[in-house]
PDB file of C-alpha atoms and ligand atoms in Angstrom:
ATOM      1  CA  MET A   1      91.947 -36.500  24.887  1.00 97.00           C
ATOM      2  CA  ASN A   2      92.640 -35.211  28.673  1.00 98.00           C
ATOM      3  CA  ILE A   3      96.084 -36.704  29.946  1.00 98.00           C
ATOM      4  CA  THR A   4      96.915 -36.324  33.754  1.00 98.00           C
ATOM      5  CA  PHE A   5     100.344 -37.173  35.121  1.00 98.00           C
ATOM      6  CA  TYR A   6     100.712 -39.145  38.197  1.00 98.00           C
ATOM      7  CA  GLY A   7     104.571 -39.498  38.206  1.00 98.00           C
ATOM      8  CA  HIS A   8     107.162 -41.715  36.682  1.00 98.00           C
ATOM      9  CA  SER A   9     105.303 -43.634  33.769  1.00 98.00           C
ATOM     10  CA  CYS A  10     101.686 -43.218  35.237  1.00 99.00           C
ATOM     11  CA  PHE A  11      99.149 -41.197  33.309  1.00 99.00           C
ATOM     12  CA  MET A  12      95.390 -41.040  33.456  1.00 98.00           C
ATOM     13  CA  ILE A  13      94.142 -40.826  29.711  1.00 98.00           C
ATOM     14  CA  GLU A  14      90.455 -39.800  29.324  1.00 98.00           C
ATOM     15  CA  VAL A  15      89.206 -40.482  25.849  1.00 98.00           C
ATOM     16  CA  ASP A  16      85.651 -39.913  24.949  1.00 97.00           C
ATOM     17  CA  GLY A  17      84.476 -40.467  28.600  1.00 97.00           C
ATOM     18  CA  THR A  18      86.572 -43.636  29.208  1.00 98.00           C
ATOM     19  CA  LYS A  19      89.390 -43.288  31.684  1.00 98.00           C
ATOM     20  CA  LEU A  20      92.588 -45.540  31.060  1.00 99.00           C
ATOM     21  CA  LEU A  21      95.207 -45.516  33.877  1.00 99.00           C
ATOM     22  CA  LEU A  22      98.626 -46.560  32.514  1.00 99.00           C
ATOM     23  CA  ASP A  23     101.430 -48.312  34.836  1.00 99.00           C
ATOM     24  CA  PRO A  24     100.363 -47.157  38.275  1.00 99.00           C
ATOM     25  CA  PHE A  25     103.376 -46.567  40.614  1.00 98.00           C
ATOM     26  CA  ILE A  26     102.142 -43.889  42.792  1.00 98.00           C
ATOM     27  CA  SER A  27     102.133 -44.667  46.549  1.00 98.00           C
ATOM     28  CA  PRO A  28     105.771 -45.800  46.564  1.00 98.00           C
ATOM     29  CA  ASN A  29     106.729 -42.673  44.582  1.00 98.00           C
ATOM     30  CA  PRO A  30     107.890 -39.950  47.111  1.00 97.00           C
ATOM     31  CA  LYS A  31     107.580 -37.396  44.150  1.00 97.00           C
ATOM     32  CA  ALA A  32     103.810 -38.172  43.879  1.00 98.00           C
ATOM     33  CA  SER A  33     103.149 -38.081  47.680  1.00 98.00           C
ATOM     34  CA  HIS A  34     100.440 -35.589  47.135  1.00 98.00           C
ATOM     35  CA  ILE A  35      98.406 -37.962  44.963  1.00 98.00           C
ATOM     36  CA  ASN A  36      95.862 -39.942  46.902  1.00 98.00           C
ATOM     37  CA  ILE A  37      95.270 -43.325  44.744  1.00 98.00           C
ATOM     38  CA  SER A  38      91.716 -43.632  46.252  1.00 98.00           C
ATOM     39  CA  ASP A  39      90.717 -40.693  44.317  1.00 97.00           C
ATOM     40  CA  LEU A  40      91.564 -42.648  40.868  1.00 98.00           C
ATOM     41  CA  LYS A  41      88.557 -44.095  39.357  1.00 98.00           C
ATOM     42  CA  PRO A  42      89.684 -45.491  36.004  1.00 99.00           C
ATOM     43  CA  ASP A  43      87.561 -47.690  33.878  1.00 98.00           C
ATOM     44  CA  TYR A  44      90.646 -49.609  32.476  1.00 99.00           C
ATOM     45  CA  ILE A  45      94.269 -50.113  33.816  1.00 99.00           C
ATOM     46  CA  LEU A  46      96.817 -50.800  31.225  1.00 99.00           C
ATOM     47  CA  ILE A  47     100.140 -52.581  32.244  1.00 99.00           C
ATOM     48  CA  THR A  48     102.962 -52.638  29.950  1.00 99.00           C
ATOM     49  CA  HIS A  49     105.298 -55.131  31.906  1.00 98.00           C
ATOM     50  CA  GLY A  50     105.782 -56.601  35.357  1.00 98.00           C
ATOM     51  CA  HIS A  51     108.366 -54.429  36.802  1.00 98.00           C
ATOM     52  CA  VAL A  52     107.322 -52.750  40.326  1.00 98.00           C
ATOM     53  CA  ASP A  53     107.720 -49.296  39.121  1.00 98.00           C
ATOM     54  CA  HIS A  54     104.670 -50.031  36.715  1.00 98.00           C
ATOM     55  CA  VAL A  55     102.394 -52.349  38.697  1.00 98.00           C
ATOM     56  CA  ALA A  56     102.714 -51.221  42.295  1.00 98.00           C
ATOM     57  CA  ASP A  57      99.288 -49.783  42.754  1.00 98.00           C
ATOM     58  CA  ALA A  58      97.253 -51.754  40.243  1.00 98.00           C
ATOM     59  CA  LYS A  59      95.753 -54.170  42.423  1.00 98.00           C
ATOM     60  CA  THR A  60      94.747 -51.631  45.014  1.00 98.00           C
ATOM     61  CA  ILE A  61      93.252 -49.245  42.246  1.00 98.00           C
ATOM     62  CA  ALA A  62      91.627 -52.234  40.385  1.00 98.00           C
ATOM     63  CA  ASP A  63      90.010 -53.367  43.705  1.00 98.00           C
ATOM     64  CA  HIS A  64      88.343 -50.096  44.771  1.00 98.00           C
ATOM     65  CA  SER A  65      87.384 -48.777  41.397  1.00 98.00           C
ATOM     66  CA  GLY A  66      86.402 -51.981  39.816  1.00 98.00           C
ATOM     67  CA  ALA A  67      88.510 -51.201  36.810  1.00 98.00           C
ATOM     68  CA  THR A  68      89.351 -53.744  34.191  1.00 99.00           C
ATOM     69  CA  LEU A  69      92.983 -54.672  33.918  1.00 99.00           C
ATOM     70  CA  VAL A  70      94.486 -55.209  30.515  1.00 99.00           C
ATOM     71  CA  SER A  71      98.191 -56.547  30.028  1.00 99.00           C
ATOM     72  CA  ASN A  72      99.817 -59.230  28.367  1.00 98.00           C
ATOM     73  CA  PHE A  73      98.557 -62.860  29.257  1.00 98.00           C
ATOM     74  CA  GLU A  74     101.099 -63.718  31.824  1.00 98.00           C
ATOM     75  CA  ILE A  75     100.661 -60.450  33.818  1.00 99.00           C
ATOM     76  CA  ALA A  76      96.824 -60.536  33.521  1.00 98.00           C
ATOM     77  CA  SER A  77      96.818 -64.265  34.857  1.00 98.00           C
ATOM     78  CA  TRP A  78      98.953 -63.088  37.526  1.00 98.00           C
ATOM     79  CA  PHE A  79      96.534 -60.341  38.699  1.00 98.00           C
ATOM     80  CA  GLU A  80      93.573 -62.782  38.295  1.00 98.00           C
ATOM     81  CA  ASN A  81      95.204 -65.177  40.725  1.00 98.00           C
ATOM     82  CA  LYS A  82      95.770 -62.237  43.067  1.00 98.00           C
ATOM     83  CA  GLY A  83      92.077 -61.561  43.206  1.00 98.00           C
ATOM     84  CA  VAL A  84      91.522 -58.748  40.579  1.00 98.00           C
ATOM     85  CA  LYS A  85      88.114 -59.400  39.317  1.00 98.00           C
ATOM     86  CA  GLU A  86      88.257 -58.104  35.657  1.00 98.00           C
ATOM     87  CA  CYS A  87      91.471 -59.181  33.762  1.00 98.00           C
ATOM     88  CA  ILE A  88      91.956 -59.166  30.014  1.00 98.00           C
ATOM     89  CA  GLY A  89      95.207 -60.779  28.847  1.00 98.00           C
ATOM     90  CA  MET A  90      96.169 -60.103  25.306  1.00 98.00           C
ATOM     91  CA  ASN A  91      99.485 -60.470  23.372  1.00 98.00           C
ATOM     92  CA  THR A  92     101.679 -58.444  21.042  1.00 98.00           C
ATOM     93  CA  GLY A  93     100.011 -57.658  17.816  1.00 98.00           C
ATOM     94  CA  GLY A  94      96.500 -58.007  19.218  1.00 98.00           C
ATOM     95  CA  ASN A  95      93.693 -55.321  19.300  1.00 98.00           C
ATOM     96  CA  LEU A  96      91.132 -54.697  21.993  1.00 98.00           C
ATOM     97  CA  LYS A  97      87.703 -53.276  20.715  1.00 98.00           C
ATOM     98  CA  MET A  98      86.833 -50.208  22.929  1.00 98.00           C
ATOM     99  CA  ASN A  99      83.729 -47.857  22.761  1.00 98.00           C
ATOM    100  CA  PHE A 100      85.957 -45.058  21.713  1.00 98.00           C
ATOM    101  CA  GLY A 101      88.045 -47.124  19.196  1.00 98.00           C
ATOM    102  CA  ARG A 102      90.735 -49.691  19.800  1.00 98.00           C
ATOM    103  CA  ILE A 103      93.788 -50.358  21.813  1.00 99.00           C
ATOM    104  CA  LYS A 104      96.707 -52.059  20.103  1.00 99.00           C
ATOM    105  CA  MET A 105      99.264 -53.967  21.935  1.00 99.00           C
ATOM    106  CA  VAL A 106     102.809 -53.409  20.327  1.00 98.00           C
ATOM    107  CA  ASN A 107     106.159 -54.578  20.919  1.00 98.00           C
ATOM    108  CA  ALA A 108     108.689 -53.050  23.354  1.00 98.00           C
ATOM    109  CA  ILE A 109     112.382 -54.002  23.888  1.00 98.00           C
ATOM    110  CA  HIS A 110     112.946 -54.388  27.433  1.00 98.00           C
ATOM    111  CA  SER A 111     112.547 -57.216  30.226  1.00 98.00           C
ATOM    112  CA  SER A 112     109.565 -58.211  32.461  1.00 98.00           C
ATOM    113  CA  VAL A 113     109.402 -59.879  35.724  1.00 98.00           C
ATOM    114  CA  LEU A 114     106.684 -59.589  38.374  1.00 98.00           C
ATOM    115  CA  PRO A 115     107.503 -58.305  41.938  1.00 98.00           C
ATOM    116  CA  ASP A 116     107.343 -61.848  43.308  1.00 98.00           C
ATOM    117  CA  GLY A 117     109.855 -63.092  40.635  1.00 98.00           C
ATOM    118  CA  ALA A 118     107.019 -64.736  38.393  1.00 98.00           C
ATOM    119  CA  TYR A 119     107.589 -64.470  34.582  1.00 98.00           C
ATOM    120  CA  GLY A 120     105.780 -61.379  33.297  1.00 98.00           C
ATOM    121  CA  GLY A 121     105.679 -62.382  29.747  1.00 98.00           C
ATOM    122  CA  ASN A 122     107.128 -59.942  27.246  1.00 98.00           C
ATOM    123  CA  PRO A 123     107.014 -56.055  27.544  1.00 98.00           C
ATOM    124  CA  VAL A 124     104.795 -54.115  25.419  1.00 98.00           C
ATOM    125  CA  GLY A 125     103.414 -50.661  24.541  1.00 99.00           C
ATOM    126  CA  PHE A 126      99.884 -49.468  23.536  1.00 99.00           C
ATOM    127  CA  VAL A 127      98.648 -47.570  20.732  1.00 99.00           C
ATOM    128  CA  ILE A 128      95.237 -46.010  21.658  1.00 99.00           C
ATOM    129  CA  GLN A 129      93.132 -45.031  18.799  1.00 98.00           C
ATOM    130  CA  SER A 130      89.946 -42.957  18.991  1.00 98.00           C
ATOM    131  CA  ALA A 131      88.039 -41.015  16.447  1.00 96.00           C
ATOM    132  CA  ASN A 132      89.758 -37.797  17.219  1.00 94.00           C
ATOM    133  CA  LYS A 133      93.200 -38.548  18.674  1.00 98.00           C
ATOM    134  CA  THR A 134      95.563 -41.313  18.506  1.00 98.00           C
ATOM    135  CA  VAL A 135      98.477 -41.682  20.971  1.00 99.00           C
ATOM    136  CA  TYR A 136     101.420 -44.238  21.301  1.00 99.00           C
ATOM    137  CA  TYR A 137     102.372 -45.149  24.843  1.00 99.00           C
ATOM    138  CA  ALA A 138     105.785 -46.913  24.441  1.00 99.00           C
ATOM    139  CA  GLY A 139     106.145 -48.163  27.883  1.00 98.00           C
ATOM    140  CA  ASP A 140     109.729 -49.084  29.005  1.00 98.00           C
ATOM    141  CA  THR A 141     111.593 -49.547  26.003  1.00 98.00           C
ATOM    142  CA  ALA A 142     114.592 -49.157  23.722  1.00 98.00           C
ATOM    143  CA  LEU A 143     114.452 -47.626  20.315  1.00 98.00           C
ATOM    144  CA  THR A 144     113.274 -50.171  17.826  1.00 98.00           C
ATOM    145  CA  MET A 145     112.563 -50.407  14.152  1.00 98.00           C
ATOM    146  CA  ASP A 146     109.082 -51.745  14.904  1.00 98.00           C
ATOM    147  CA  MET A 147     108.195 -48.208  15.737  1.00 98.00           C
ATOM    148  CA  LYS A 148     108.150 -47.634  11.798  1.00 98.00           C
ATOM    149  CA  LEU A 149     105.300 -49.991  11.660  1.00 98.00           C
ATOM    150  CA  ILE A 150     103.249 -47.795  14.051  1.00 98.00           C
ATOM    151  CA  ALA A 151     103.510 -45.028  11.435  1.00 98.00           C
ATOM    152  CA  GLU A 152     102.345 -47.160   8.661  1.00 98.00           C
ATOM    153  CA  GLU A 153      99.067 -47.953  10.327  1.00 98.00           C
ATOM    154  CA  PHE A 154      98.324 -45.044  12.649  1.00 98.00           C
ATOM    155  CA  ASN A 155      98.522 -41.139  12.550  1.00 98.00           C
ATOM    156  CA  ILE A 156     100.078 -40.444  15.960  1.00 98.00           C
ATOM    157  CA  ASP A 157      99.179 -37.133  17.580  1.00 98.00           C
ATOM    158  CA  ALA A 158     101.536 -37.676  20.428  1.00 98.00           C
ATOM    159  CA  ALA A 159     103.853 -40.428  21.624  1.00 99.00           C
ATOM    160  CA  PHE A 160     104.693 -41.039  25.346  1.00 99.00           C
ATOM    161  CA  PHE A 161     108.326 -42.091  25.375  1.00 99.00           C
ATOM    162  CA  PRO A 162     110.694 -42.985  28.419  1.00 99.00           C
ATOM    163  CA  ILE A 163     113.525 -40.237  28.448  1.00 98.00           C
ATOM    164  CA  GLY A 164     115.407 -41.149  31.512  1.00 98.00           C
ATOM    165  CA  ASP A 165     118.065 -43.194  29.893  1.00 98.00           C
ATOM    166  CA  HIS A 166     119.820 -45.965  31.948  1.00 98.00           C
ATOM    167  CA  PHE A 167     116.857 -48.424  31.978  1.00 98.00           C
ATOM    168  CA  THR A 168     115.122 -47.147  28.809  1.00 98.00           C
ATOM    169  CA  MET A 169     115.967 -44.775  25.770  1.00 98.00           C
ATOM    170  CA  ASN A 170     116.967 -41.243  26.421  1.00 98.00           C
ATOM    171  CA  ILE A 171     115.792 -38.090  24.837  1.00 98.00           C
ATOM    172  CA  ASP A 172     117.981 -38.388  21.677  1.00 98.00           C
ATOM    173  CA  ASP A 173     116.443 -41.952  20.945  1.00 98.00           C
ATOM    174  CA  ALA A 174     112.976 -40.543  21.892  1.00 98.00           C
ATOM    175  CA  VAL A 175     113.454 -37.835  19.080  1.00 98.00           C
ATOM    176  CA  ARG A 176     114.488 -40.662  16.660  1.00 98.00           C
ATOM    177  CA  GLY A 177     111.295 -42.630  17.918  1.00 98.00           C
ATOM    178  CA  ALA A 178     109.016 -39.816  17.314  1.00 98.00           C
ATOM    179  CA  ASN A 179     110.456 -39.502  13.667  1.00 98.00           C
ATOM    180  CA  MET A 180     109.845 -43.272  13.195  1.00 98.00           C
ATOM    181  CA  VAL A 181     106.283 -43.116  14.509  1.00 98.00           C
ATOM    182  CA  ASN A 182     105.771 -39.798  12.619  1.00 98.00           C
ATOM    183  CA  THR A 183     104.808 -37.638  15.462  1.00 98.00           C
ATOM    184  CA  SER A 184     105.880 -33.998  16.443  1.00 98.00           C
ATOM    185  CA  THR A 185     104.795 -34.291  20.042  1.00 98.00           C
ATOM    186  CA  ILE A 186     106.724 -36.231  22.707  1.00 98.00           C
ATOM    187  CA  ILE A 187     105.352 -36.532  26.250  1.00 98.00           C
ATOM    188  CA  GLY A 188     108.289 -37.633  28.380  1.00 98.00           C
ATOM    189  CA  MET A 189     107.979 -40.268  31.207  1.00 98.00           C
ATOM    190  CA  HIS A 190     110.247 -42.326  33.187  1.00 98.00           C
ATOM    191  CA  PHE A 191     112.684 -39.562  34.125  1.00 98.00           C
ATOM    192  CA  ASP A 192     113.584 -38.057  37.596  1.00 98.00           C
ATOM    193  CA  THR A 193     112.147 -40.633  39.815  1.00 98.00           C
ATOM    194  CA  PHE A 194     115.175 -42.322  40.911  1.00 96.00           C
ATOM    195  CA  PRO A 195     118.916 -40.969  40.711  1.00 97.00           C
ATOM    196  CA  PRO A 196     120.022 -42.887  37.725  1.00 98.00           C
ATOM    197  CA  ILE A 197     117.326 -41.557  35.636  1.00 98.00           C
ATOM    198  CA  GLU A 198     117.334 -37.793  36.627  1.00 98.00           C
ATOM    199  CA  ILE A 199     117.626 -35.659  33.467  1.00 98.00           C
ATOM    200  CA  ASP A 200     118.486 -32.095  32.665  1.00 98.00           C
ATOM    201  CA  HIS A 201     115.262 -30.708  31.605  1.00 98.00           C
ATOM    202  CA  GLN A 202     116.682 -27.611  29.815  1.00 98.00           C
ATOM    203  CA  ALA A 203     118.913 -29.979  27.688  1.00 98.00           C
ATOM    204  CA  ALA A 204     116.271 -32.266  26.856  1.00 98.00           C
ATOM    205  CA  GLU A 205     113.971 -29.464  25.699  1.00 98.00           C
ATOM    206  CA  THR A 206     116.761 -28.233  23.592  1.00 98.00           C
ATOM    207  CA  SER A 207     117.423 -31.611  22.005  1.00 98.00           C
ATOM    208  CA  ALA A 208     113.770 -32.080  21.158  1.00 98.00           C
ATOM    209  CA  SER A 209     113.262 -28.355  19.765  1.00 98.00           C
ATOM    210  CA  THR A 210     116.568 -28.548  17.638  1.00 98.00           C
ATOM    211  CA  ALA A 211     114.852 -31.576  16.237  1.00 98.00           C
ATOM    212  CA  GLY A 212     111.532 -29.818  15.466  1.00 98.00           C
ATOM    213  CA  LYS A 213     109.693 -31.705  18.078  1.00 98.00           C
ATOM    214  CA  LYS A 214     107.521 -30.502  21.131  1.00 98.00           C
ATOM    215  CA  LEU A 215     108.552 -32.029  24.295  1.00 98.00           C
ATOM    216  CA  ILE A 216     105.962 -31.869  27.106  1.00 98.00           C
ATOM    217  CA  LEU A 217     107.355 -32.628  30.666  1.00 97.00           C
ATOM    218  CA  PRO A 218     104.269 -32.705  32.697  1.00 93.00           C
ATOM    219  CA  GLU A 219     103.940 -31.905  36.278  1.00 96.00           C
ATOM    220  CA  ILE A 220     102.756 -34.425  38.602  1.00 98.00           C
ATOM    221  CA  GLY A 221      98.888 -33.875  39.312  1.00 98.00           C
ATOM    222  CA  ASN A 222      98.667 -31.606  36.278  1.00 98.00           C
ATOM    223  CA  THR A 223      96.349 -32.424  33.193  1.00 98.00           C
ATOM    224  CA  ILE A 224      97.121 -31.576  29.652  1.00 97.00           C
ATOM    225  CA  LYS A 225      94.686 -31.657  26.646  1.00 97.00           C
ATOM    226  CA  ILE A 226      95.891 -32.821  23.247  1.00 95.00           C
TER     227      ILE A 226
HETATM  228 NI1  LIG B   1     110.762 -51.611  33.553  1.00 83.64          NI
HETATM  229 MN1  LIG B   2     110.512 -49.009  34.543  1.00 83.64          MN
END
């Protein structure tokens, strides 16, 4: 699995040749000004909830790449009405069969409204399972006991957790979440983009390593392999 960070909570995950783009918020993010969204050619765009810092570039990228947009029913319908050609609406607990394996839509504790005020359904996370690697992308969420269900069903190689606090969980809850989903690797997201979610990187790394976890704080534009 190749994972490229595009800032905030946006990643391109390449799994067995299929490119999944998660929560694209790039062009409005000054920290990602060196990323040109027209270079991004995902096969699928996965959206966790309707907030603008997760959907801002979804339509533009879907339009130029022809990517299929996957989200909850309400958000998929909203994008369909905006003219996105391929949209798949699911709901929490559902699985989507993929060439590489499957994507399961799981619960997140947050809120969800679309940029024009339309109802965005319930916020979600995704488990992306392939033959070799399985990752959990938590979306914007608080810590929830539901994360224990993920460990019952999957062997999670790495978990993407928000660590910026204020709107989501912080590093300490991310460490607890990593214990609940039974993984030793945390990929941090939803930090440093705005003043309320700026973090002390050294302190976050210390919190993780003290708990026996590896914390990856990716650089925008860089690719990591897991
Ligand atoms: Ni949000
Ligand atoms: Mn957010």
